[in-house]
Amino acid sequence: MRDNRPSAPPTPARNWALFLDLDGTLLDIAATPTSVIVPRDLISDLQGAARALNGAVAIVSGRALADIDRLLSPLRLAGGSEHGVVVRLPDGTEEGMGQPVPISWTQAFIDLQKVFPGVATEVKPHNVVAHFRNAPEREGDVMRLAQELVARNPRDFELIEAKMAVEIRPRAINKARPVERLMSMPPFKGRFPVFVGDDVTDEDGFEAARAHGGLGLHVATRFDGQPQNVRDWLKRVADL
């Protein structure tokens, strides 16, 4: 009989380059993006992990870069925001790619949330997201609008589904991009990449880490679906 039990996460090592998703991985999912709670020890544990890995720690999130920095202040780690649309290099340089979602599309999502209470629009510099966690019965309405908008310009934009949300982003940009870019330069270059994430948008990051000889760790299968377990494991990295 096949053993379907989750496997334990690997023992951290000093030669790693660590890529971490934020919501659902380091942070518990909340009712809205603005209501997440940053655990008390997370900032110091990320600082400790960065020291242990000689700075090779990156945050790769769907959130906007300014939002990541607000949540993790005073840290300004390398990584990727908006699913890789923007990459921040170790020296702080920011590299953007792809045109922003049209303003009229963003307005269409804003208008939708006015019609359907519980639907929440998250506007980012390049992307737009409609969350329906607080109105699950409106999933069909949200999806129809997103599909209609992307159909207007499928060459440049694509629709991605997340947990109780749908997002429109520039096409051909994903979480592999920050991994590829950062693994080409110090302090990430030559290290063993480990990408930790919880959602379908993290799969590209997993594949990029594996392509560089590393690992992709899914929160559901390696951490029992619990961000708390990821945070406990991060302490082990900080203690190296």
Short mmCIF file of C-alpha atoms in Angstrom, two decimals:
data_model
loop_
_atom_site.label_atom_id
_atom_site.label_comp_id
_atom_site.label_asym_id
_atom_site.label_seq_id
_atom_site.Cartn_x
_atom_site.Cartn_y
_atom_site.Cartn_z
CA MET A 1 0.00 0.00 0.00
CA ARG A 2 1.26 3.45 -0.92
CA ASP A 3 2.20 5.71 1.98
CA ASN A 4 0.37 9.02 1.47
CA ARG A 5 1.49 10.63 4.70
CA PRO A 6 3.19 14.01 4.36
CA SER A 7 6.99 13.86 4.49
CA ALA A 8 8.96 15.98 6.94
CA PRO A 9 10.81 19.04 5.66
CA PRO A 10 14.55 18.61 5.10
CA THR A 11 17.18 19.54 7.64
CA PRO A 12 18.49 23.03 6.79
CA ALA A 13 22.05 23.47 5.59
CA ARG A 14 24.38 26.45 5.34
CA ASN A 15 24.81 26.11 1.57
CA TRP A 16 21.13 26.84 0.88
CA ALA A 17 19.54 29.73 -0.95
CA LEU A 18 16.06 30.11 0.54
CA PHE A 19 13.06 31.42 -1.43
CA LEU A 20 9.90 31.95 0.64
CA ASP A 21 6.33 32.73 -0.30
CA LEU A 22 4.48 34.96 2.14
CA ASP A 23 0.69 34.43 2.49
CA GLY A 24 -0.16 30.83 3.34
CA THR A 25 3.52 30.02 3.83
CA LEU A 26 5.05 32.40 6.37
CA LEU A 27 1.76 34.14 7.20
CA ASP A 28 -1.59 32.56 8.02
CA ILE A 29 -4.28 33.29 5.47
CA ALA A 30 -6.65 36.01 6.67
CA ALA A 31 -10.11 37.16 5.61
CA THR A 32 -8.57 40.01 3.59
CA PRO A 33 -4.99 40.81 2.49
CA THR A 34 -4.90 43.80 4.83
CA SER A 35 -5.90 41.82 7.92
CA VAL A 36 -2.97 39.38 8.04
CA ILE A 37 -1.02 39.22 11.28
CA VAL A 38 2.78 39.11 11.26
CA PRO A 39 3.89 36.85 14.12
CA ARG A 40 6.14 38.48 16.69
CA ASP A 41 9.25 36.39 15.99
CA LEU A 42 9.05 36.25 12.20
CA ILE A 43 11.18 39.33 11.48
CA SER A 44 14.00 38.26 13.81
CA ASP A 45 13.88 34.70 12.45
CA LEU A 46 14.16 35.97 8.87
CA GLN A 47 17.09 38.14 9.93
CA GLY A 48 18.69 35.12 11.59
CA ALA A 49 18.15 32.96 8.51
CA ALA A 50 19.72 35.65 6.31
CA ARG A 51 22.77 35.77 8.59
CA ALA A 52 23.09 31.97 8.59
CA LEU A 53 22.85 31.78 4.79
CA ASN A 54 25.13 34.73 4.11
CA GLY A 55 22.22 36.82 2.86
CA ALA A 56 20.74 34.22 0.50
CA VAL A 57 17.11 34.61 1.64
CA ALA A 58 14.43 35.96 -0.68
CA ILE A 59 10.70 36.65 -0.39
CA VAL A 60 8.76 35.70 -3.54
CA SER A 61 5.15 36.79 -3.18
CA GLY A 62 2.10 37.80 -5.13
CA ARG A 63 1.91 40.98 -3.06
CA ALA A 64 3.21 44.33 -4.23
CA LEU A 65 6.75 45.14 -3.13
CA ALA A 66 5.65 48.05 -0.95
CA ASP A 67 3.20 45.75 0.83
CA ILE A 68 5.89 43.13 1.45
CA ASP A 69 8.19 45.79 2.91
CA ARG A 70 5.41 47.14 5.11
CA LEU A 71 4.67 43.72 6.54
CA LEU A 72 8.32 42.77 7.09
CA SER A 73 9.65 46.20 8.12
CA PRO A 74 12.46 47.01 8.68
CA LEU A 75 13.62 44.16 6.40
CA ARG A 76 14.02 44.79 2.68
CA LEU A 77 14.98 41.37 1.41
CA ALA A 78 15.78 40.41 -2.16
CA GLY A 79 13.03 38.57 -4.01
CA GLY A 80 10.07 38.97 -6.30
CA SER A 81 6.72 40.72 -6.00
CA GLU A 82 3.46 40.44 -7.95
CA HIS A 83 4.40 36.84 -8.83
CA GLY A 84 7.71 37.88 -10.36
CA VAL A 85 6.67 41.01 -12.25
CA VAL A 86 9.18 42.93 -10.11
CA VAL A 87 12.48 41.44 -8.92
CA ARG A 88 14.53 43.12 -6.21
CA LEU A 89 18.21 42.27 -6.43
CA PRO A 90 20.50 41.90 -3.40
CA ASP A 91 21.80 45.47 -3.87
CA GLY A 92 18.26 46.84 -3.73
CA THR A 93 17.88 47.44 -7.46
CA GLU A 94 14.35 46.77 -8.72
CA GLU A 95 13.75 45.25 -12.13
CA GLY A 96 10.21 45.41 -13.53
CA MET A 97 8.86 43.54 -16.55
CA GLY A 98 5.57 43.66 -18.41
CA GLN A 99 2.94 46.35 -18.84
CA PRO A 100 0.43 47.05 -16.06
CA VAL A 101 -3.14 45.81 -16.23
CA PRO A 102 -5.27 48.49 -17.95
CA ILE A 103 -6.87 50.97 -15.57
CA SER A 104 -10.31 50.20 -17.03
CA TRP A 105 -9.89 46.54 -16.03
CA THR A 106 -9.01 47.51 -12.48
CA GLN A 107 -12.05 49.77 -12.38
CA ALA A 108 -14.25 46.90 -13.56
CA PHE A 109 -13.17 44.86 -10.52
CA ILE A 110 -13.74 47.83 -8.24
CA ASP A 111 -17.23 48.23 -9.68
CA LEU A 112 -17.88 44.52 -9.13
CA GLN A 113 -17.12 44.74 -5.42
CA LYS A 114 -19.64 47.57 -5.15
CA VAL A 115 -22.32 45.28 -6.62
CA PHE A 116 -21.36 42.20 -4.57
CA PRO A 117 -20.47 42.97 -0.92
CA GLY A 118 -17.78 40.59 0.28
CA VAL A 119 -15.84 40.67 -2.98
CA ALA A 120 -12.63 42.66 -2.41
CA THR A 121 -10.41 44.16 -5.08
CA GLU A 122 -6.66 44.33 -4.47
CA VAL A 123 -4.93 46.79 -6.78
CA LYS A 124 -1.20 46.35 -7.38
CA PRO A 125 1.18 48.38 -9.56
CA HIS A 126 1.02 45.80 -12.38
CA ASN A 127 -1.68 43.29 -11.40
CA VAL A 128 -5.23 43.27 -10.07
CA VAL A 129 -6.88 40.67 -7.84
CA ALA A 130 -10.48 39.96 -6.89
CA HIS A 131 -10.86 38.10 -3.59
CA PHE A 132 -14.10 36.26 -2.88
CA ARG A 133 -13.19 34.51 0.38
CA ASN A 134 -15.95 36.48 2.13
CA ALA A 135 -18.43 35.89 -0.70
CA PRO A 136 -17.75 32.38 -2.04
CA GLU A 137 -21.13 32.32 -3.76
CA ARG A 138 -19.81 35.03 -6.12
CA GLU A 139 -16.94 32.95 -7.49
CA GLY A 140 -18.75 32.53 -10.83
CA ASP A 141 -19.35 36.26 -11.19
CA VAL A 142 -15.72 37.07 -10.43
CA MET A 143 -14.42 34.42 -12.82
CA ARG A 144 -16.68 35.53 -15.65
CA LEU A 145 -15.50 39.12 -15.38
CA ALA A 146 -11.83 38.10 -15.22
CA GLN A 147 -12.21 35.85 -18.27
CA GLU A 148 -14.01 38.57 -20.20
CA LEU A 149 -11.27 41.11 -19.46
CA VAL A 150 -8.36 38.81 -20.36
CA ALA A 151 -10.13 37.86 -23.59
CA ARG A 152 -9.67 41.49 -24.69
CA ASN A 153 -5.88 41.08 -24.75
CA PRO A 154 -4.80 37.46 -24.23
CA ARG A 155 -1.45 38.12 -25.87
CA ASP A 156 -0.24 40.37 -23.03
CA PHE A 157 -2.25 39.22 -20.00
CA GLU A 158 -3.34 36.03 -18.33
CA LEU A 159 -5.68 34.89 -15.58
CA ILE A 160 -4.41 32.90 -12.62
CA GLU A 161 -6.51 31.30 -9.92
CA ALA A 162 -5.39 31.41 -6.29
CA LYS A 163 -7.03 30.44 -3.01
CA MET A 164 -10.49 32.06 -3.13
CA ALA A 165 -9.19 34.70 -5.54
CA VAL A 166 -8.51 35.34 -9.20
CA GLU A 167 -5.73 37.56 -10.51
CA ILE A 168 -4.87 39.15 -13.85
CA ARG A 169 -1.17 39.66 -14.51
CA PRO A 170 1.21 40.23 -17.42
CA ARG A 171 1.63 37.03 -19.42
CA ALA A 172 4.75 34.87 -19.30
CA ILE A 173 5.88 36.24 -15.93
CA ASN A 174 5.86 33.97 -12.91
CA LYS A 175 7.71 33.05 -9.74
CA ALA A 176 10.45 31.28 -11.68
CA ARG A 177 11.81 34.66 -12.75
CA PRO A 178 13.08 35.79 -9.31
CA VAL A 179 14.70 32.39 -8.76
CA GLU A 180 16.46 32.46 -12.12
CA ARG A 181 17.60 36.05 -11.73
CA LEU A 182 18.86 35.75 -8.16
CA MET A 183 20.57 32.39 -8.70
CA SER A 184 22.79 34.12 -11.27
CA MET A 185 24.43 36.43 -8.71
CA PRO A 186 25.93 36.47 -5.21
CA PRO A 187 25.03 35.60 -2.53
CA PHE A 188 22.62 33.13 -4.19
CA LYS A 189 24.88 31.90 -6.99
CA GLY A 190 26.32 28.43 -6.47
CA ARG A 191 24.00 27.61 -3.57
CA PHE A 192 21.34 24.92 -3.20
CA PRO A 193 17.96 26.61 -3.86
CA VAL A 194 14.97 25.72 -1.70
CA PHE A 195 11.61 27.27 -2.57
CA VAL A 196 8.76 27.05 -0.04
CA GLY A 197 5.19 27.85 -1.09
CA ASP A 198 1.58 26.84 -0.70
CA ASP A 199 -0.30 27.77 -3.87
CA VAL A 200 -0.50 26.98 -7.57
CA THR A 201 1.41 30.19 -8.31
CA ASP A 202 4.39 28.75 -6.42
CA GLU A 203 4.71 25.75 -8.74
CA ASP A 204 6.86 27.73 -11.19
CA GLY A 205 9.19 28.63 -8.33
CA PHE A 206 9.41 24.97 -7.35
CA GLU A 207 10.35 24.01 -10.90
CA ALA A 208 12.99 26.73 -11.12
CA ALA A 209 14.57 25.60 -7.85
CA ARG A 210 14.62 21.99 -9.05
CA ALA A 211 16.14 23.06 -12.36
CA HIS A 212 19.05 24.45 -10.36
CA GLY A 213 19.42 21.16 -8.48
CA GLY A 214 17.39 22.24 -5.47
CA LEU A 215 14.02 21.56 -3.88
CA GLY A 216 10.44 22.79 -4.02
CA LEU A 217 8.64 22.34 -0.71
CA HIS A 218 4.85 22.55 -0.66
CA VAL A 219 3.34 23.66 2.64
CA ALA A 220 0.53 21.10 2.33
CA THR A 221 2.79 18.07 1.93
CA ARG A 222 5.93 19.05 3.82
CA PHE A 223 4.53 21.21 6.63
CA ASP A 224 1.11 19.66 7.20
CA GLY A 225 -0.52 22.71 5.61
CA GLN A 226 0.43 24.92 8.55
CA PRO A 227 2.37 28.20 8.22
CA GLN A 228 3.21 27.82 11.91
CA ASN A 229 5.20 24.71 11.01
CA VAL A 230 7.05 26.67 8.33
CA ARG A 231 7.88 29.36 10.88
CA ASP A 232 9.12 26.74 13.36
CA TRP A 233 11.32 25.27 10.62
CA LEU A 234 12.62 28.74 9.76
CA LYS A 235 13.93 28.98 13.32
CA ARG A 236 16.07 25.93 12.55
CA VAL A 237 17.54 27.76 9.59
CA ALA A 238 18.24 30.80 11.77
CA ASP A 239 20.00 28.58 14.32
CA LEU A 240 22.49 27.12 11.81
#
